[in-house]
Amino acid sequence: MRVAERAAAVVFDLDGTLIDSAPDLHRAANAMLGQLGRPMLDLAEVRSFIGNGIPTLVARCLAATGGPVADADATAIFNAEYAASPTALTLPYPGVLSALQALRHGGHPLGICTNKPGEMARRVLADLGLAPFFDAVVGGGDAPALKPDPSALRAALAPLGAARALFVGDSEVDAATAAAAGLPFALFTAGYRKEPVAAFDADLVFDDFSVLVAHVQADAPGSATSVTPP
């Protein structure tokens, strides 16, 4: 089968799927908590709070350390701390770079759909040298609503011009987003999910990005399906 006949689009979540950003999010969270006179949280706890956007992450950190604050914009403090150095400790997962190279070489248009604020997502991708692989990056604030609302995923798909697509993520939020958009879902198991793998209705489950590439390039049943119009 010629590449042009099987070049489905692949849209990725970012945090916990392509990059392990938890160490930098943990650093920013504890810097925020320190400014507010709160106790520090360990990495595992902050990692468990990731997935629904920065305001929810901040709210969960506050809930775990005494509840909401009345006289401080905790989200603004967090954003300032995170923006000061968003990739100091963040790295792509093993195999991500070679997978993106292989998919682009195979003619697959690639996109990002993340709840991380769009401007910050684009900065992180640029800092890590991943930005050139993506034809569309949709983050928080770039679509009418955050995932699992399907509008963000549809916004990421629109400029890719593909008749078929696969969404790749690591969490319950991502699985729900794919289902809401009517797209197949590939689960990366080394990310930030809270439920066991068996709880997911995924078309592909993988912890090695070469498995994802083989699945997409083989044009296997379930690897892609028709894109639902926005």
PDB file of C-alpha atoms in Angstrom:
ATOM      1  CA  MET A   1       0.000   0.000   0.000  1.00  0.00           C
ATOM      2  CA  ARG A   2       1.437   3.405  -0.935  1.00  0.00           C
ATOM      3  CA  VAL A   3       2.154   5.915   1.856  1.00  0.00           C
ATOM      4  CA  ALA A   4      -0.412   8.324   0.430  1.00  0.00           C
ATOM      5  CA  GLU A   5      -3.106   5.681   0.879  1.00  0.00           C
ATOM      6  CA  ARG A   6      -2.389   4.957   4.536  1.00  0.00           C
ATOM      7  CA  ALA A   7      -1.062   8.210   5.998  1.00  0.00           C
ATOM      8  CA  ALA A   8      -3.475   8.619   8.858  1.00  0.00           C
ATOM      9  CA  ALA A   9      -2.920  11.569  11.163  1.00  0.00           C
ATOM     10  CA  VAL A  10      -1.618  10.919  14.665  1.00  0.00           C
ATOM     11  CA  VAL A  11      -2.470  13.389  17.426  1.00  0.00           C
ATOM     12  CA  PHE A  12      -0.649  13.152  20.752  1.00  0.00           C
ATOM     13  CA  ASP A  13      -1.301  14.338  24.254  1.00  0.00           C
ATOM     14  CA  LEU A  14       1.840  16.006  25.626  1.00  0.00           C
ATOM     15  CA  ASP A  15       2.459  15.616  29.373  1.00  0.00           C
ATOM     16  CA  GLY A  16       2.798  11.974  30.342  1.00  0.00           C
ATOM     17  CA  THR A  17       2.642  10.854  26.707  1.00  0.00           C
ATOM     18  CA  LEU A  18       5.518  12.429  24.803  1.00  0.00           C
ATOM     19  CA  ILE A  19       7.299  14.084  27.723  1.00  0.00           C
ATOM     20  CA  ASP A  20       7.795  13.380  31.413  1.00  0.00           C
ATOM     21  CA  SER A  21       7.093  16.872  32.742  1.00  0.00           C
ATOM     22  CA  ALA A  22       6.133  15.794  36.256  1.00  0.00           C
ATOM     23  CA  PRO A  23       9.499  16.797  37.793  1.00  0.00           C
ATOM     24  CA  ASP A  24       9.132  20.409  36.588  1.00  0.00           C
ATOM     25  CA  LEU A  25       5.451  20.553  37.559  1.00  0.00           C
ATOM     26  CA  HIS A  26       6.413  19.189  40.974  1.00  0.00           C
ATOM     27  CA  ARG A  27       9.128  21.836  41.320  1.00  0.00           C
ATOM     28  CA  ALA A  28       6.700  24.639  40.433  1.00  0.00           C
ATOM     29  CA  ALA A  29       4.017  23.256  42.734  1.00  0.00           C
ATOM     30  CA  ASN A  30       6.333  23.157  45.721  1.00  0.00           C
ATOM     31  CA  ALA A  31       7.657  26.648  44.958  1.00  0.00           C
ATOM     32  CA  MET A  32       4.033  27.865  44.969  1.00  0.00           C
ATOM     33  CA  LEU A  33       3.256  26.041  48.192  1.00  0.00           C
ATOM     34  CA  GLY A  34       6.378  27.460  49.809  1.00  0.00           C
ATOM     35  CA  GLN A  35       5.304  31.005  48.961  1.00  0.00           C
ATOM     36  CA  LEU A  36       1.920  30.270  50.539  1.00  0.00           C
ATOM     37  CA  GLY A  37       3.447  28.799  53.686  1.00  0.00           C
ATOM     38  CA  ARG A  38       2.140  25.316  52.871  1.00  0.00           C
ATOM     39  CA  PRO A  39       3.884  21.951  53.341  1.00  0.00           C
ATOM     40  CA  MET A  40       5.676  20.402  50.389  1.00  0.00           C
ATOM     41  CA  LEU A  41       4.287  17.514  48.356  1.00  0.00           C
ATOM     42  CA  ASP A  42       6.250  14.577  47.022  1.00  0.00           C
ATOM     43  CA  LEU A  43       6.647  13.860  43.320  1.00  0.00           C
ATOM     44  CA  ALA A  44       4.253  10.907  43.280  1.00  0.00           C
ATOM     45  CA  GLU A  45       1.421  12.962  44.744  1.00  0.00           C
ATOM     46  CA  VAL A  46       1.857  15.859  42.320  1.00  0.00           C
ATOM     47  CA  ARG A  47       2.136  13.390  39.449  1.00  0.00           C
ATOM     48  CA  SER A  48      -1.262  11.987  40.444  1.00  0.00           C
ATOM     49  CA  PHE A  49      -2.782  15.478  40.120  1.00  0.00           C
ATOM     50  CA  ILE A  50      -1.751  15.982  36.465  1.00  0.00           C
ATOM     51  CA  GLY A  51      -4.210  15.703  33.594  1.00  0.00           C
ATOM     52  CA  ASN A  52      -7.022  18.238  33.808  1.00  0.00           C
ATOM     53  CA  GLY A  53      -5.119  21.484  33.300  1.00  0.00           C
ATOM     54  CA  ILE A  54      -3.050  23.774  35.516  1.00  0.00           C
ATOM     55  CA  PRO A  55      -5.936  25.301  37.542  1.00  0.00           C
ATOM     56  CA  THR A  56      -7.084  21.823  38.549  1.00  0.00           C
ATOM     57  CA  LEU A  57      -3.521  20.763  39.380  1.00  0.00           C
ATOM     58  CA  VAL A  58      -3.162  23.837  41.598  1.00  0.00           C
ATOM     59  CA  ALA A  59      -6.542  23.213  43.254  1.00  0.00           C
ATOM     60  CA  ARG A  60      -5.555  19.633  44.023  1.00  0.00           C
ATOM     61  CA  CYS A  61      -2.239  20.764  45.498  1.00  0.00           C
ATOM     62  CA  LEU A  62      -4.076  23.258  47.706  1.00  0.00           C
ATOM     63  CA  ALA A  63      -6.669  20.690  48.757  1.00  0.00           C
ATOM     64  CA  ALA A  64      -3.878  18.325  49.792  1.00  0.00           C
ATOM     65  CA  THR A  65      -2.179  20.986  51.933  1.00  0.00           C
ATOM     66  CA  GLY A  66      -5.009  22.658  53.796  1.00  0.00           C
ATOM     67  CA  GLY A  67      -7.604  23.857  51.318  1.00  0.00           C
ATOM     68  CA  PRO A  68      -8.138  26.910  49.096  1.00  0.00           C
ATOM     69  CA  VAL A  69      -6.352  30.198  49.736  1.00  0.00           C
ATOM     70  CA  ALA A  70      -8.326  33.410  50.090  1.00  0.00           C
ATOM     71  CA  ASP A  71      -5.785  36.167  49.461  1.00  0.00           C
ATOM     72  CA  ALA A  72      -3.428  34.813  46.821  1.00  0.00           C
ATOM     73  CA  ASP A  73      -3.778  33.834  43.210  1.00  0.00           C
ATOM     74  CA  ALA A  74      -2.141  30.439  43.561  1.00  0.00           C
ATOM     75  CA  THR A  75      -2.476  29.643  39.863  1.00  0.00           C
ATOM     76  CA  ALA A  76      -0.617  32.841  38.942  1.00  0.00           C
ATOM     77  CA  ILE A  77       2.164  31.951  41.380  1.00  0.00           C
ATOM     78  CA  PHE A  78       2.391  28.445  39.944  1.00  0.00           C
ATOM     79  CA  ASN A  79       2.444  29.728  36.355  1.00  0.00           C
ATOM     80  CA  ALA A  80       5.236  32.182  37.122  1.00  0.00           C
ATOM     81  CA  GLU A  81       7.331  29.502  38.812  1.00  0.00           C
ATOM     82  CA  TYR A  82       6.752  27.019  36.017  1.00  0.00           C
ATOM     83  CA  ALA A  83       7.387  29.535  33.237  1.00  0.00           C
ATOM     84  CA  ALA A  84      10.736  30.485  34.776  1.00  0.00           C
ATOM     85  CA  SER A  85      12.153  27.100  33.737  1.00  0.00           C
ATOM     86  CA  PRO A  86       9.605  24.692  32.220  1.00  0.00           C
ATOM     87  CA  THR A  87      12.118  22.200  30.811  1.00  0.00           C
ATOM     88  CA  ALA A  88      14.852  22.182  33.451  1.00  0.00           C
ATOM     89  CA  LEU A  89      13.945  18.613  34.445  1.00  0.00           C
ATOM     90  CA  THR A  90      11.597  17.593  31.608  1.00  0.00           C
ATOM     91  CA  LEU A  91      12.644  15.050  28.985  1.00  0.00           C
ATOM     92  CA  PRO A  92      10.942  13.207  26.122  1.00  0.00           C
ATOM     93  CA  TYR A  93      10.228   9.594  26.940  1.00  0.00           C
ATOM     94  CA  PRO A  94      12.650   7.052  25.455  1.00  0.00           C
ATOM     95  CA  GLY A  95      11.910   6.365  21.800  1.00  0.00           C
ATOM     96  CA  VAL A  96       9.795   9.479  21.227  1.00  0.00           C
ATOM     97  CA  LEU A  97      12.227  11.237  18.903  1.00  0.00           C
ATOM     98  CA  SER A  98      12.792   8.207  16.665  1.00  0.00           C
ATOM     99  CA  ALA A  99       9.032   7.511  16.607  1.00  0.00           C
ATOM    100  CA  LEU A 100       8.220  11.042  15.491  1.00  0.00           C
ATOM    101  CA  GLN A 101      10.912  10.856  12.839  1.00  0.00           C
ATOM    102  CA  ALA A 102       9.547   7.560  11.529  1.00  0.00           C
ATOM    103  CA  LEU A 103       5.957   8.778  11.447  1.00  0.00           C
ATOM    104  CA  ARG A 104       6.885  11.966   9.617  1.00  0.00           C
ATOM    105  CA  HIS A 105       9.003   9.978   7.169  1.00  0.00           C
ATOM    106  CA  GLY A 106       5.957   7.772   6.575  1.00  0.00           C
ATOM    107  CA  GLY A 107       3.879  10.785   5.603  1.00  0.00           C
ATOM    108  CA  HIS A 108       1.716  10.899   8.735  1.00  0.00           C
ATOM    109  CA  PRO A 109       0.634  14.413   9.724  1.00  0.00           C
ATOM    110  CA  LEU A 110       1.168  14.946  13.446  1.00  0.00           C
ATOM    111  CA  GLY A 111      -0.566  17.123  16.021  1.00  0.00           C
ATOM    112  CA  ILE A 112      -0.667  17.884  19.733  1.00  0.00           C
ATOM    113  CA  CYS A 113      -3.812  18.143  21.862  1.00  0.00           C
ATOM    114  CA  THR A 114      -3.010  19.015  25.471  1.00  0.00           C
ATOM    115  CA  ASN A 115      -4.603  20.722  28.445  1.00  0.00           C
ATOM    116  CA  LYS A 116      -1.314  22.535  29.106  1.00  0.00           C
ATOM    117  CA  PRO A 117      -1.766  26.201  28.135  1.00  0.00           C
ATOM    118  CA  GLY A 118      -1.115  26.502  24.415  1.00  0.00           C
ATOM    119  CA  GLU A 119       1.659  29.093  24.632  1.00  0.00           C
ATOM    120  CA  MET A 120       3.506  27.017  27.218  1.00  0.00           C
ATOM    121  CA  ALA A 121       3.030  23.796  25.220  1.00  0.00           C
ATOM    122  CA  ARG A 122       4.591  25.426  22.167  1.00  0.00           C
ATOM    123  CA  ARG A 123       7.483  26.727  24.253  1.00  0.00           C
ATOM    124  CA  VAL A 124       8.158  23.330  25.788  1.00  0.00           C
ATOM    125  CA  LEU A 125       8.084  21.635  22.389  1.00  0.00           C
ATOM    126  CA  ALA A 126      10.521  24.208  21.022  1.00  0.00           C
ATOM    127  CA  ASP A 127      12.855  23.907  24.021  1.00  0.00           C
ATOM    128  CA  LEU A 128      12.978  20.120  23.610  1.00  0.00           C
ATOM    129  CA  GLY A 129      13.495  20.260  19.836  1.00  0.00           C
ATOM    130  CA  LEU A 130      10.155  18.603  19.094  1.00  0.00           C
ATOM    131  CA  ALA A 131       8.238  21.541  17.574  1.00  0.00           C
ATOM    132  CA  PRO A 132       9.232  20.887  13.926  1.00  0.00           C
ATOM    133  CA  PHE A 133       7.433  17.541  13.934  1.00  0.00           C
ATOM    134  CA  PHE A 134       3.971  19.002  14.508  1.00  0.00           C
ATOM    135  CA  ASP A 135       1.611  20.677  12.061  1.00  0.00           C
ATOM    136  CA  ALA A 136      -0.871  21.632  14.788  1.00  0.00           C
ATOM    137  CA  VAL A 137      -0.558  22.314  18.519  1.00  0.00           C
ATOM    138  CA  VAL A 138      -3.765  22.911  20.477  1.00  0.00           C
ATOM    139  CA  GLY A 139      -3.489  23.599  24.184  1.00  0.00           C
ATOM    140  CA  GLY A 140      -5.535  25.098  26.961  1.00  0.00           C
ATOM    141  CA  GLY A 141      -7.092  28.346  25.775  1.00  0.00           C
ATOM    142  CA  ASP A 142      -6.809  27.440  22.091  1.00  0.00           C
ATOM    143  CA  ALA A 143     -10.211  25.687  21.914  1.00  0.00           C
ATOM    144  CA  PRO A 144     -13.603  26.334  23.525  1.00  0.00           C
ATOM    145  CA  ALA A 145     -13.023  23.791  26.309  1.00  0.00           C
ATOM    146  CA  LEU A 146     -10.372  21.535  27.799  1.00  0.00           C
ATOM    147  CA  LYS A 147     -10.228  17.784  27.264  1.00  0.00           C
ATOM    148  CA  PRO A 148     -12.219  15.570  27.654  1.00  0.00           C
ATOM    149  CA  ASP A 149     -14.427  17.921  25.638  1.00  0.00           C
ATOM    150  CA  PRO A 150     -13.743  16.842  22.034  1.00  0.00           C
ATOM    151  CA  SER A 151     -13.482  20.407  20.686  1.00  0.00           C
ATOM    152  CA  ALA A 152      -9.749  20.579  21.432  1.00  0.00           C
ATOM    153  CA  LEU A 153      -9.010  17.315  19.635  1.00  0.00           C
ATOM    154  CA  ARG A 154     -11.117  18.358  16.664  1.00  0.00           C
ATOM    155  CA  ALA A 155      -9.271  21.682  16.549  1.00  0.00           C
ATOM    156  CA  ALA A 156      -5.959  19.803  16.428  1.00  0.00           C
ATOM    157  CA  LEU A 157      -7.211  17.557  13.638  1.00  0.00           C
ATOM    158  CA  ALA A 158      -8.643  20.295  11.437  1.00  0.00           C
ATOM    159  CA  PRO A 159      -5.361  21.626   9.966  1.00  0.00           C
ATOM    160  CA  LEU A 160      -3.898  18.157   9.433  1.00  0.00           C
ATOM    161  CA  GLY A 161      -6.099  17.453   6.402  1.00  0.00           C
ATOM    162  CA  ALA A 162      -6.342  13.727   7.080  1.00  0.00           C
ATOM    163  CA  ALA A 163      -9.355  11.518   6.481  1.00  0.00           C
ATOM    164  CA  ARG A 164      -8.337   9.163   9.307  1.00  0.00           C
ATOM    165  CA  ALA A 165      -6.705   9.700  12.678  1.00  0.00           C
ATOM    166  CA  LEU A 166      -5.522   8.117  15.920  1.00  0.00           C
ATOM    167  CA  PHE A 167      -5.295   9.848  19.295  1.00  0.00           C
ATOM    168  CA  VAL A 168      -2.420   8.835  21.570  1.00  0.00           C
ATOM    169  CA  GLY A 169      -2.497   9.587  25.287  1.00  0.00           C
ATOM    170  CA  ASP A 170      -1.707   8.296  28.743  1.00  0.00           C
ATOM    171  CA  SER A 171      -4.734   9.000  30.908  1.00  0.00           C
ATOM    172  CA  GLU A 172      -8.412   8.592  31.581  1.00  0.00           C
ATOM    173  CA  VAL A 173      -8.926  12.144  30.294  1.00  0.00           C
ATOM    174  CA  ASP A 174      -7.318  11.232  26.968  1.00  0.00           C
ATOM    175  CA  ALA A 175      -9.333   8.049  26.601  1.00  0.00           C
ATOM    176  CA  ALA A 176     -12.551   9.970  27.241  1.00  0.00           C
ATOM    177  CA  THR A 177     -11.517  12.630  24.721  1.00  0.00           C
ATOM    178  CA  ALA A 178     -10.923  10.072  21.985  1.00  0.00           C
ATOM    179  CA  ALA A 179     -14.275   8.436  22.713  1.00  0.00           C
ATOM    180  CA  ALA A 180     -16.083  11.783  22.627  1.00  0.00           C
ATOM    181  CA  ALA A 181     -14.493  12.589  19.263  1.00  0.00           C
ATOM    182  CA  GLY A 182     -15.243   9.136  17.857  1.00  0.00           C
ATOM    183  CA  LEU A 183     -11.575   8.266  17.310  1.00  0.00           C
ATOM    184  CA  PRO A 184      -9.532   5.196  18.203  1.00  0.00           C
ATOM    185  CA  PHE A 185      -7.232   5.549  21.188  1.00  0.00           C
ATOM    186  CA  ALA A 186      -3.698   4.326  21.852  1.00  0.00           C
ATOM    187  CA  LEU A 187      -2.674   4.175  25.526  1.00  0.00           C
ATOM    188  CA  PHE A 188       0.936   4.869  26.555  1.00  0.00           C
ATOM    189  CA  THR A 189       1.232   2.982  29.823  1.00  0.00           C
ATOM    190  CA  ALA A 190       4.273   4.754  31.330  1.00  0.00           C
ATOM    191  CA  GLY A 191       2.473   8.076  31.814  1.00  0.00           C
ATOM    192  CA  TYR A 192       0.176   9.526  34.453  1.00  0.00           C
ATOM    193  CA  ARG A 193      -2.924   7.313  34.369  1.00  0.00           C
ATOM    194  CA  LYS A 194      -4.677   6.588  37.651  1.00  0.00           C
ATOM    195  CA  GLU A 195      -6.553   3.397  36.717  1.00  0.00           C
ATOM    196  CA  PRO A 196      -5.081   0.022  35.732  1.00  0.00           C
ATOM    197  CA  VAL A 197      -4.602  -0.694  32.040  1.00  0.00           C
ATOM    198  CA  ALA A 198      -7.518  -3.141  32.111  1.00  0.00           C
ATOM    199  CA  ALA A 199      -9.883  -0.234  32.840  1.00  0.00           C
ATOM    200  CA  PHE A 200      -9.185   1.330  29.437  1.00  0.00           C
ATOM    201  CA  ASP A 201     -10.975   0.523  26.212  1.00  0.00           C
ATOM    202  CA  ALA A 202      -7.924   1.181  24.033  1.00  0.00           C
ATOM    203  CA  ASP A 203      -7.256   0.096  20.468  1.00  0.00           C
ATOM    204  CA  LEU A 204      -3.558  -0.178  21.284  1.00  0.00           C
ATOM    205  CA  VAL A 205      -1.696  -0.439  24.595  1.00  0.00           C
ATOM    206  CA  PHE A 206       2.059   0.182  24.483  1.00  0.00           C
ATOM    207  CA  ASP A 207       5.078   1.165  26.545  1.00  0.00           C
ATOM    208  CA  ASP A 208       7.543   1.159  23.625  1.00  0.00           C
ATOM    209  CA  PHE A 209       7.084   3.812  20.946  1.00  0.00           C
ATOM    210  CA  SER A 210       8.352   1.475  18.249  1.00  0.00           C
ATOM    211  CA  VAL A 211       5.158  -0.553  18.831  1.00  0.00           C
ATOM    212  CA  LEU A 212       3.067   2.534  18.127  1.00  0.00           C
ATOM    213  CA  VAL A 213       4.969   3.236  14.908  1.00  0.00           C
ATOM    214  CA  ALA A 214       4.536  -0.337  13.710  1.00  0.00           C
ATOM    215  CA  HIS A 215       0.824  -0.226  14.499  1.00  0.00           C
ATOM    216  CA  VAL A 216       0.240   3.008  12.593  1.00  0.00           C
ATOM    217  CA  GLN A 217       2.416   2.132   9.626  1.00  0.00           C
ATOM    218  CA  ALA A 218       0.885  -1.313   9.267  1.00  0.00           C
ATOM    219  CA  ASP A 219      -2.510   0.342   8.771  1.00  0.00           C
ATOM    220  CA  ALA A 220      -3.881  -2.261  11.134  1.00  0.00           C
ATOM    221  CA  PRO A 221      -7.627  -2.477  11.785  1.00  0.00           C
ATOM    222  CA  GLY A 222      -8.377  -0.036  14.568  1.00  0.00           C
ATOM    223  CA  SER A 223      -5.217   1.993  13.978  1.00  0.00           C
ATOM    224  CA  ALA A 224      -7.224   4.851  12.541  1.00  0.00           C
ATOM    225  CA  THR A 225     -10.742   5.722  11.605  1.00  0.00           C
ATOM    226  CA  SER A 226     -12.648   8.459   9.852  1.00  0.00           C
ATOM    227  CA  VAL A 227     -12.234  11.899  11.348  1.00  0.00           C
ATOM    228  CA  THR A 228     -15.432  13.314  12.828  1.00  0.00           C
ATOM    229  CA  PRO A 229     -16.017  16.786  11.370  1.00  0.00           C
ATOM    230  CA  PRO A 230     -15.863  19.667  13.867  1.00  0.00           C
TER     231      PRO A 230
END
